[in-house]
Amino acid sequence: MANLLRVERAIKDFGGLRAVADVSLELRPNEIVGLIGPNGAGKTTLINCISGVLKLTSGRVWLNDHNITRWRPHTICRAGIARTFQIPRSFPRLTVWENILVSSRSGEDHARAQLELVGLAAKADLRASSLTFHERRKLEIARALAAQPLFLLLDEVMAGLNPTETVEMVNLLCQIRSSLQIGILWVEHVMGAVMECADRIIVLHQGTKLVEGLPAEIANDPQVIEVYLGERYEFREERRAQG
């Protein structure tokens, strides 16, 4: 059976506020699915529910044939779903290497490989607090990968990066997908990045799934343009996800 992450009719209420309303999605290995929408659309809440940080009011989350809806975050992580946060959560007093070892499930060789993948091997002995913001973003991703996930949930990894760093991060995400063959669900506001890199895009609006489709379809969807994009996105001749 192929690996599959599936969300069925997810609903999350906070008192009288419905933050996520009847959202379903699927994520397969070796694909990047963008999760976009206005602030307050329910994107991070949905990620939190999938990873176990929050519990759904109703609905189910499946990892292969396992109903993980009520599992605790650490159990979900061990089962194969890792995630990053909008604000990097490294251990600042530990070295970069020690930060990776904390999350590694397969010893030093695997941990070292993740540092090399994200380009931080040369800074392994430095304290995490000495890293730039961009490097802390990459450390956050390396820590998630050290858990050997089947699926990776990313929450705004482009936020706060300059244009050069954004291009580097896009290249890293595409490299992770191609080299590790994992599925990536990616919450993002930097449209140039997600449109160029994602295989599919899901748009949330006021907690509901507004539309799902290929990037070119999303870029031309009148509803998406009206509630979020503001204008049609112009693609370059070749997208990274295609080549």
PDB file of C-alpha atoms in Angstrom:
ATOM      1  CA  MET A   1       0.000   0.000   0.000  1.00  0.00           C
ATOM      2  CA  ALA A   2       1.387   3.401  -0.985  1.00  0.00           C
ATOM      3  CA  ASN A   3       1.813   5.948   1.790  1.00  0.00           C
ATOM      4  CA  LEU A   4      -1.078   8.389   2.037  1.00  0.00           C
ATOM      5  CA  LEU A   5      -1.963  11.230   4.401  1.00  0.00           C
ATOM      6  CA  ARG A   6      -5.684  11.898   4.299  1.00  0.00           C
ATOM      7  CA  VAL A   7      -7.850  14.483   6.059  1.00  0.00           C
ATOM      8  CA  GLU A   8     -11.588  13.792   6.062  1.00  0.00           C
ATOM      9  CA  ARG A   9     -14.107  16.594   6.669  1.00  0.00           C
ATOM     10  CA  ALA A  10     -11.989  18.387   9.262  1.00  0.00           C
ATOM     11  CA  ILE A  11     -13.808  20.836  11.535  1.00  0.00           C
ATOM     12  CA  LYS A  12     -12.144  22.859  14.298  1.00  0.00           C
ATOM     13  CA  ASP A  13     -14.109  25.194  16.542  1.00  0.00           C
ATOM     14  CA  PHE A  14     -12.796  27.648  19.104  1.00  0.00           C
ATOM     15  CA  GLY A  15     -15.871  28.435  21.167  1.00  0.00           C
ATOM     16  CA  GLY A  16     -18.291  30.031  18.736  1.00  0.00           C
ATOM     17  CA  LEU A  17     -15.652  30.498  16.016  1.00  0.00           C
ATOM     18  CA  ARG A  18     -15.305  27.843  13.317  1.00  0.00           C
ATOM     19  CA  ALA A  19     -11.678  28.106  12.181  1.00  0.00           C
ATOM     20  CA  VAL A  20     -11.724  25.050   9.905  1.00  0.00           C
ATOM     21  CA  ALA A  21     -14.980  24.041   8.248  1.00  0.00           C
ATOM     22  CA  ASP A  22     -15.366  20.659   6.526  1.00  0.00           C
ATOM     23  CA  VAL A  23     -11.947  20.508   4.845  1.00  0.00           C
ATOM     24  CA  SER A  24     -10.751  17.310   3.153  1.00  0.00           C
ATOM     25  CA  LEU A  25      -7.415  16.722   1.428  1.00  0.00           C
ATOM     26  CA  GLU A  26      -4.925  14.039   0.421  1.00  0.00           C
ATOM     27  CA  LEU A  27      -1.132  14.134   0.301  1.00  0.00           C
ATOM     28  CA  ARG A  28       0.979  11.506  -1.431  1.00  0.00           C
ATOM     29  CA  PRO A  29       4.720  10.839  -1.403  1.00  0.00           C
ATOM     30  CA  ASN A  30       6.959  12.842  -3.726  1.00  0.00           C
ATOM     31  CA  GLU A  31       4.581  15.778  -4.156  1.00  0.00           C
ATOM     32  CA  ILE A  32       4.425  19.316  -2.865  1.00  0.00           C
ATOM     33  CA  VAL A  33       0.952  20.636  -2.105  1.00  0.00           C
ATOM     34  CA  GLY A  34       0.645  24.338  -1.372  1.00  0.00           C
ATOM     35  CA  LEU A  35      -1.900  25.489   1.211  1.00  0.00           C
ATOM     36  CA  ILE A  36      -2.677  29.163   0.638  1.00  0.00           C
ATOM     37  CA  GLY A  37      -5.285  31.746   1.545  1.00  0.00           C
ATOM     38  CA  PRO A  38      -5.790  35.029   3.401  1.00  0.00           C
ATOM     39  CA  ASN A  39      -4.719  35.517   7.006  1.00  0.00           C
ATOM     40  CA  GLY A  40      -7.228  33.811   9.258  1.00  0.00           C
ATOM     41  CA  ALA A  41      -8.274  31.301   6.583  1.00  0.00           C
ATOM     42  CA  GLY A  42      -7.474  28.340   8.859  1.00  0.00           C
ATOM     43  CA  LYS A  43      -4.201  27.173   7.290  1.00  0.00           C
ATOM     44  CA  THR A  44      -2.042  26.937  10.413  1.00  0.00           C
ATOM     45  CA  THR A  45      -4.981  25.620  12.424  1.00  0.00           C
ATOM     46  CA  LEU A  46      -5.350  22.773   9.949  1.00  0.00           C
ATOM     47  CA  ILE A  47      -1.611  22.007  10.147  1.00  0.00           C
ATOM     48  CA  ASN A  48      -1.868  22.014  13.938  1.00  0.00           C
ATOM     49  CA  CYS A  49      -4.756  19.556  13.823  1.00  0.00           C
ATOM     50  CA  ILE A  50      -2.951  17.192  11.453  1.00  0.00           C
ATOM     51  CA  SER A  51       0.180  17.195  13.630  1.00  0.00           C
ATOM     52  CA  GLY A  52      -1.772  16.726  16.868  1.00  0.00           C
ATOM     53  CA  VAL A  53      -0.993  20.119  18.397  1.00  0.00           C
ATOM     54  CA  LEU A  54      -4.757  20.769  18.305  1.00  0.00           C
ATOM     55  CA  LYS A  55      -7.575  18.240  18.344  1.00  0.00           C
ATOM     56  CA  LEU A  56     -10.299  18.345  15.722  1.00  0.00           C
ATOM     57  CA  THR A  57     -13.832  19.133  16.798  1.00  0.00           C
ATOM     58  CA  SER A  58     -14.942  16.557  14.241  1.00  0.00           C
ATOM     59  CA  GLY A  59     -13.506  14.798  11.225  1.00  0.00           C
ATOM     60  CA  ARG A  60     -10.609  12.380  10.871  1.00  0.00           C
ATOM     61  CA  VAL A  61      -6.935  12.332   9.969  1.00  0.00           C
ATOM     62  CA  TRP A  62      -5.547   9.138   8.471  1.00  0.00           C
ATOM     63  CA  LEU A  63      -1.955   8.053   7.948  1.00  0.00           C
ATOM     64  CA  ASN A  64      -2.216   5.073   5.619  1.00  0.00           C
ATOM     65  CA  ASP A  65      -4.815   2.863   7.342  1.00  0.00           C
ATOM     66  CA  HIS A  66      -4.270   4.347  10.821  1.00  0.00           C
ATOM     67  CA  ASN A  67      -6.747   6.822  12.294  1.00  0.00           C
ATOM     68  CA  ILE A  68      -4.375   9.280  14.008  1.00  0.00           C
ATOM     69  CA  THR A  69      -7.009  11.905  14.823  1.00  0.00           C
ATOM     70  CA  ARG A  70      -6.577  11.630  18.606  1.00  0.00           C
ATOM     71  CA  TRP A  71      -2.923  10.683  18.727  1.00  0.00           C
ATOM     72  CA  ARG A  72      -0.470  12.884  20.606  1.00  0.00           C
ATOM     73  CA  PRO A  73       2.030  15.002  18.647  1.00  0.00           C
ATOM     74  CA  HIS A  74       5.080  12.906  19.522  1.00  0.00           C
ATOM     75  CA  THR A  75       3.276   9.714  18.499  1.00  0.00           C
ATOM     76  CA  ILE A  76       2.227  11.278  15.197  1.00  0.00           C
ATOM     77  CA  CYS A  77       5.817  12.372  14.596  1.00  0.00           C
ATOM     78  CA  ARG A  78       7.151   8.862  15.242  1.00  0.00           C
ATOM     79  CA  ALA A  79       4.499   7.474  12.887  1.00  0.00           C
ATOM     80  CA  GLY A  80       5.838   9.606  10.039  1.00  0.00           C
ATOM     81  CA  ILE A  81       4.518  13.194  10.110  1.00  0.00           C
ATOM     82  CA  ALA A  82       6.962  15.979  11.004  1.00  0.00           C
ATOM     83  CA  ARG A  83       6.357  19.709  10.932  1.00  0.00           C
ATOM     84  CA  THR A  84       7.958  23.112  11.230  1.00  0.00           C
ATOM     85  CA  PHE A  85       6.560  26.229  12.887  1.00  0.00           C
ATOM     86  CA  GLN A  86       6.181  29.829  11.735  1.00  0.00           C
ATOM     87  CA  ILE A  87       8.727  30.859  14.386  1.00  0.00           C
ATOM     88  CA  PRO A  88      11.747  28.505  14.428  1.00  0.00           C
ATOM     89  CA  ARG A  89      11.882  26.446  17.629  1.00  0.00           C
ATOM     90  CA  SER A  90      15.507  25.427  17.924  1.00  0.00           C
ATOM     91  CA  PHE A  91      17.306  25.026  21.244  1.00  0.00           C
ATOM     92  CA  PRO A  92      19.447  28.203  21.240  1.00  0.00           C
ATOM     93  CA  ARG A  93      22.005  27.074  23.839  1.00  0.00           C
ATOM     94  CA  LEU A  94      22.678  23.786  22.071  1.00  0.00           C
ATOM     95  CA  THR A  95      24.929  23.500  19.061  1.00  0.00           C
ATOM     96  CA  VAL A  96      23.492  22.979  15.602  1.00  0.00           C
ATOM     97  CA  TRP A  97      24.685  19.365  15.762  1.00  0.00           C
ATOM     98  CA  GLU A  98      23.051  18.793  19.159  1.00  0.00           C
ATOM     99  CA  ASN A  99      19.783  20.248  17.857  1.00  0.00           C
ATOM    100  CA  ILE A 100      19.764  17.667  15.080  1.00  0.00           C
ATOM    101  CA  LEU A 101      20.654  14.756  17.377  1.00  0.00           C
ATOM    102  CA  VAL A 102      17.704  15.587  19.630  1.00  0.00           C
ATOM    103  CA  SER A 103      15.350  14.817  16.739  1.00  0.00           C
ATOM    104  CA  SER A 104      17.268  12.065  14.958  1.00  0.00           C
ATOM    105  CA  ARG A 105      15.753   8.569  14.948  1.00  0.00           C
ATOM    106  CA  SER A 106      18.615   6.822  13.151  1.00  0.00           C
ATOM    107  CA  GLY A 107      21.827   7.954  14.750  1.00  0.00           C
ATOM    108  CA  GLU A 108      24.643  10.250  13.755  1.00  0.00           C
ATOM    109  CA  ASP A 109      24.996   9.312  10.089  1.00  0.00           C
ATOM    110  CA  HIS A 110      21.382  10.208   9.346  1.00  0.00           C
ATOM    111  CA  ALA A 111      21.632  13.401  11.404  1.00  0.00           C
ATOM    112  CA  ARG A 112      24.766  14.454   9.536  1.00  0.00           C
ATOM    113  CA  ALA A 113      23.084  13.827   6.202  1.00  0.00           C
ATOM    114  CA  GLN A 114      20.279  16.267   7.099  1.00  0.00           C
ATOM    115  CA  LEU A 115      22.767  18.975   8.012  1.00  0.00           C
ATOM    116  CA  GLU A 116      24.497  18.477   4.684  1.00  0.00           C
ATOM    117  CA  LEU A 117      21.186  18.539   2.823  1.00  0.00           C
ATOM    118  CA  VAL A 118      20.203  21.944   4.225  1.00  0.00           C
ATOM    119  CA  GLY A 119      23.723  23.366   3.925  1.00  0.00           C
ATOM    120  CA  LEU A 120      24.580  23.690   7.624  1.00  0.00           C
ATOM    121  CA  ALA A 121      27.291  21.028   7.971  1.00  0.00           C
ATOM    122  CA  ALA A 122      30.020  23.667   8.273  1.00  0.00           C
ATOM    123  CA  LYS A 123      28.219  25.238  11.230  1.00  0.00           C
ATOM    124  CA  ALA A 124      27.538  22.036  13.164  1.00  0.00           C
ATOM    125  CA  ASP A 125      29.639  23.100  16.177  1.00  0.00           C
ATOM    126  CA  LEU A 126      28.143  26.581  16.505  1.00  0.00           C
ATOM    127  CA  ARG A 127      25.374  27.390  18.939  1.00  0.00           C
ATOM    128  CA  ALA A 128      21.979  27.656  17.303  1.00  0.00           C
ATOM    129  CA  SER A 129      21.653  31.168  18.738  1.00  0.00           C
ATOM    130  CA  SER A 130      24.507  32.324  16.493  1.00  0.00           C
ATOM    131  CA  LEU A 131      22.703  31.420  13.252  1.00  0.00           C
ATOM    132  CA  THR A 132      21.024  33.954  11.006  1.00  0.00           C
ATOM    133  CA  PHE A 133      17.251  33.868  10.717  1.00  0.00           C
ATOM    134  CA  HIS A 134      17.520  32.105   7.349  1.00  0.00           C
ATOM    135  CA  GLU A 135      19.848  29.491   8.842  1.00  0.00           C
ATOM    136  CA  ARG A 136      17.479  28.930  11.752  1.00  0.00           C
ATOM    137  CA  ARG A 137      14.755  28.254   9.189  1.00  0.00           C
ATOM    138  CA  LYS A 138      16.985  25.631   7.580  1.00  0.00           C
ATOM    139  CA  LEU A 139      17.830  24.123  10.982  1.00  0.00           C
ATOM    140  CA  GLU A 140      14.118  23.808  11.702  1.00  0.00           C
ATOM    141  CA  ILE A 141      13.678  21.852   8.465  1.00  0.00           C
ATOM    142  CA  ALA A 142      16.725  19.666   9.185  1.00  0.00           C
ATOM    143  CA  ARG A 143      15.365  18.820  12.638  1.00  0.00           C
ATOM    144  CA  ALA A 144      12.058  17.781  11.102  1.00  0.00           C
ATOM    145  CA  LEU A 145      13.821  15.638   8.487  1.00  0.00           C
ATOM    146  CA  ALA A 146      15.946  13.995  11.174  1.00  0.00           C
ATOM    147  CA  ALA A 147      12.762  12.320  12.419  1.00  0.00           C
ATOM    148  CA  GLN A 148      12.607  10.455   9.063  1.00  0.00           C
ATOM    149  CA  PRO A 149       9.080  11.567   8.135  1.00  0.00           C
ATOM    150  CA  LEU A 150       6.933  10.185   5.380  1.00  0.00           C
ATOM    151  CA  PHE A 151       5.240  13.582   5.233  1.00  0.00           C
ATOM    152  CA  LEU A 152       6.489  17.055   6.102  1.00  0.00           C
ATOM    153  CA  LEU A 153       4.215  19.936   7.118  1.00  0.00           C
ATOM    154  CA  LEU A 154       5.778  23.349   6.536  1.00  0.00           C
ATOM    155  CA  ASP A 155       4.360  26.554   8.008  1.00  0.00           C
ATOM    156  CA  GLU A 156       5.513  29.691   6.166  1.00  0.00           C
ATOM    157  CA  VAL A 157       9.190  28.788   5.756  1.00  0.00           C
ATOM    158  CA  MET A 158       9.650  31.765   3.405  1.00  0.00           C
ATOM    159  CA  ALA A 159       8.441  34.377   5.906  1.00  0.00           C
ATOM    160  CA  GLY A 160      11.111  36.945   6.716  1.00  0.00           C
ATOM    161  CA  LEU A 161      13.507  35.870   3.958  1.00  0.00           C
ATOM    162  CA  ASN A 162      14.979  38.214   1.370  1.00  0.00           C
ATOM    163  CA  PRO A 163      14.652  37.421  -2.372  1.00  0.00           C
ATOM    164  CA  THR A 164      17.993  35.580  -2.566  1.00  0.00           C
ATOM    165  CA  GLU A 165      17.188  33.492   0.510  1.00  0.00           C
ATOM    166  CA  THR A 166      13.727  32.749  -0.874  1.00  0.00           C
ATOM    167  CA  VAL A 167      15.190  31.325  -4.079  1.00  0.00           C
ATOM    168  CA  GLU A 168      17.599  29.213  -2.033  1.00  0.00           C
ATOM    169  CA  MET A 169      14.745  27.888   0.108  1.00  0.00           C
ATOM    170  CA  VAL A 170      12.631  27.015  -2.944  1.00  0.00           C
ATOM    171  CA  ASN A 171      15.565  25.069  -4.350  1.00  0.00           C
ATOM    172  CA  LEU A 172      15.965  23.277  -1.017  1.00  0.00           C
ATOM    173  CA  LEU A 173      12.310  22.227  -0.893  1.00  0.00           C
ATOM    174  CA  CYS A 174      12.462  20.864  -4.423  1.00  0.00           C
ATOM    175  CA  GLN A 175      15.659  19.010  -3.541  1.00  0.00           C
ATOM    176  CA  ILE A 176      14.059  17.505  -0.420  1.00  0.00           C
ATOM    177  CA  ARG A 177      11.100  16.281  -2.447  1.00  0.00           C
ATOM    178  CA  SER A 178      13.247  14.748  -5.165  1.00  0.00           C
ATOM    179  CA  SER A 179      15.933  13.199  -2.960  1.00  0.00           C
ATOM    180  CA  LEU A 180      13.804  11.926  -0.075  1.00  0.00           C
ATOM    181  CA  GLN A 181      10.569  11.199  -1.968  1.00  0.00           C
ATOM    182  CA  ILE A 182       8.422  12.572   0.849  1.00  0.00           C
ATOM    183  CA  GLY A 183       5.139  14.442   0.599  1.00  0.00           C
ATOM    184  CA  ILE A 184       5.154  18.110   1.618  1.00  0.00           C
ATOM    185  CA  LEU A 185       2.115  20.139   2.712  1.00  0.00           C
ATOM    186  CA  TRP A 186       3.254  23.738   2.601  1.00  0.00           C
ATOM    187  CA  VAL A 187       1.480  26.751   4.107  1.00  0.00           C
ATOM    188  CA  GLU A 188       2.827  29.850   2.390  1.00  0.00           C
ATOM    189  CA  HIS A 189       2.109  33.507   1.565  1.00  0.00           C
ATOM    190  CA  VAL A 190       5.017  34.046  -0.846  1.00  0.00           C
ATOM    191  CA  MET A 191       3.105  33.320  -4.031  1.00  0.00           C
ATOM    192  CA  GLY A 192       6.077  33.451  -6.360  1.00  0.00           C
ATOM    193  CA  ALA A 193       7.596  30.548  -4.421  1.00  0.00           C
ATOM    194  CA  VAL A 194       4.546  28.347  -4.033  1.00  0.00           C
ATOM    195  CA  MET A 195       3.313  28.871  -7.592  1.00  0.00           C
ATOM    196  CA  GLU A 196       6.700  27.879  -8.991  1.00  0.00           C
ATOM    197  CA  CYS A 197       7.305  24.855  -6.769  1.00  0.00           C
ATOM    198  CA  ALA A 198       3.981  23.232  -5.814  1.00  0.00           C
ATOM    199  CA  ASP A 199       2.420  20.382  -7.791  1.00  0.00           C
ATOM    200  CA  ARG A 200      -1.074  21.169  -6.513  1.00  0.00           C
ATOM    201  CA  ILE A 201      -2.507  24.062  -4.529  1.00  0.00           C
ATOM    202  CA  ILE A 202      -5.385  24.132  -2.057  1.00  0.00           C
ATOM    203  CA  VAL A 203      -6.942  27.508  -1.278  1.00  0.00           C
ATOM    204  CA  LEU A 204      -8.669  28.071   2.059  1.00  0.00           C
ATOM    205  CA  HIS A 205     -11.002  30.989   2.709  1.00  0.00           C
ATOM    206  CA  GLN A 206     -12.822  31.587   5.989  1.00  0.00           C
ATOM    207  CA  GLY A 207     -12.027  28.046   7.084  1.00  0.00           C
ATOM    208  CA  THR A 208     -13.393  26.288   4.000  1.00  0.00           C
ATOM    209  CA  LYS A 209     -11.727  24.848   0.920  1.00  0.00           C
ATOM    210  CA  LEU A 210     -12.417  27.402  -1.783  1.00  0.00           C
ATOM    211  CA  VAL A 211     -10.757  25.509  -4.632  1.00  0.00           C
ATOM    212  CA  GLU A 212      -8.050  22.930  -5.354  1.00  0.00           C
ATOM    213  CA  GLY A 213      -6.069  22.521  -8.559  1.00  0.00           C
ATOM    214  CA  LEU A 214      -2.864  22.891 -10.504  1.00  0.00           C
ATOM    215  CA  PRO A 215      -0.954  26.163  -9.988  1.00  0.00           C
ATOM    216  CA  ALA A 216      -1.990  27.478 -13.410  1.00  0.00           C
ATOM    217  CA  GLU A 217      -5.631  26.758 -12.589  1.00  0.00           C
ATOM    218  CA  ILE A 218      -5.384  28.490  -9.224  1.00  0.00           C
ATOM    219  CA  ALA A 219      -3.636  31.513 -10.737  1.00  0.00           C
ATOM    220  CA  ASN A 220      -6.531  32.027 -13.157  1.00  0.00           C
ATOM    221  CA  ASP A 221      -9.419  31.201 -10.848  1.00  0.00           C
ATOM    222  CA  PRO A 222     -11.674  34.285 -10.481  1.00  0.00           C
ATOM    223  CA  GLN A 223     -12.606  33.416  -6.885  1.00  0.00           C
ATOM    224  CA  VAL A 224      -8.976  33.077  -5.823  1.00  0.00           C
ATOM    225  CA  ILE A 225      -8.031  36.328  -7.538  1.00  0.00           C
ATOM    226  CA  GLU A 226     -10.916  38.125  -5.828  1.00  0.00           C
ATOM    227  CA  VAL A 227     -10.410  36.878  -2.259  1.00  0.00           C
ATOM    228  CA  TYR A 228      -6.637  36.450  -2.158  1.00  0.00           C
ATOM    229  CA  LEU A 229      -4.305  37.014  -5.116  1.00  0.00           C
ATOM    230  CA  GLY A 230      -5.723  40.357  -6.239  1.00  0.00           C
ATOM    231  CA  GLU A 231      -4.416  39.802  -9.741  1.00  0.00           C
ATOM    232  CA  ARG A 232      -3.507  36.979 -12.090  1.00  0.00           C
ATOM    233  CA  TYR A 233      -0.120  35.380 -11.396  1.00  0.00           C
ATOM    234  CA  GLU A 234       2.213  35.330 -14.414  1.00  0.00           C
ATOM    235  CA  PHE A 235       4.284  32.163 -14.719  1.00  0.00           C
ATOM    236  CA  ARG A 236       7.767  31.898 -16.103  1.00  0.00           C
ATOM    237  CA  GLU A 237       8.238  29.610 -19.080  1.00  0.00           C
ATOM    238  CA  GLU A 238       9.266  26.624 -16.937  1.00  0.00           C
ATOM    239  CA  ARG A 239       8.257  25.818 -13.373  1.00  0.00           C
ATOM    240  CA  ARG A 240      10.696  24.163 -10.980  1.00  0.00           C
ATOM    241  CA  ALA A 241       8.173  21.451 -10.124  1.00  0.00           C
ATOM    242  CA  GLN A 242       8.190  20.384 -13.754  1.00  0.00           C
ATOM    243  CA  GLY A 243      11.892  20.313 -14.276  1.00  0.00           C
TER     244      GLY A 243
END
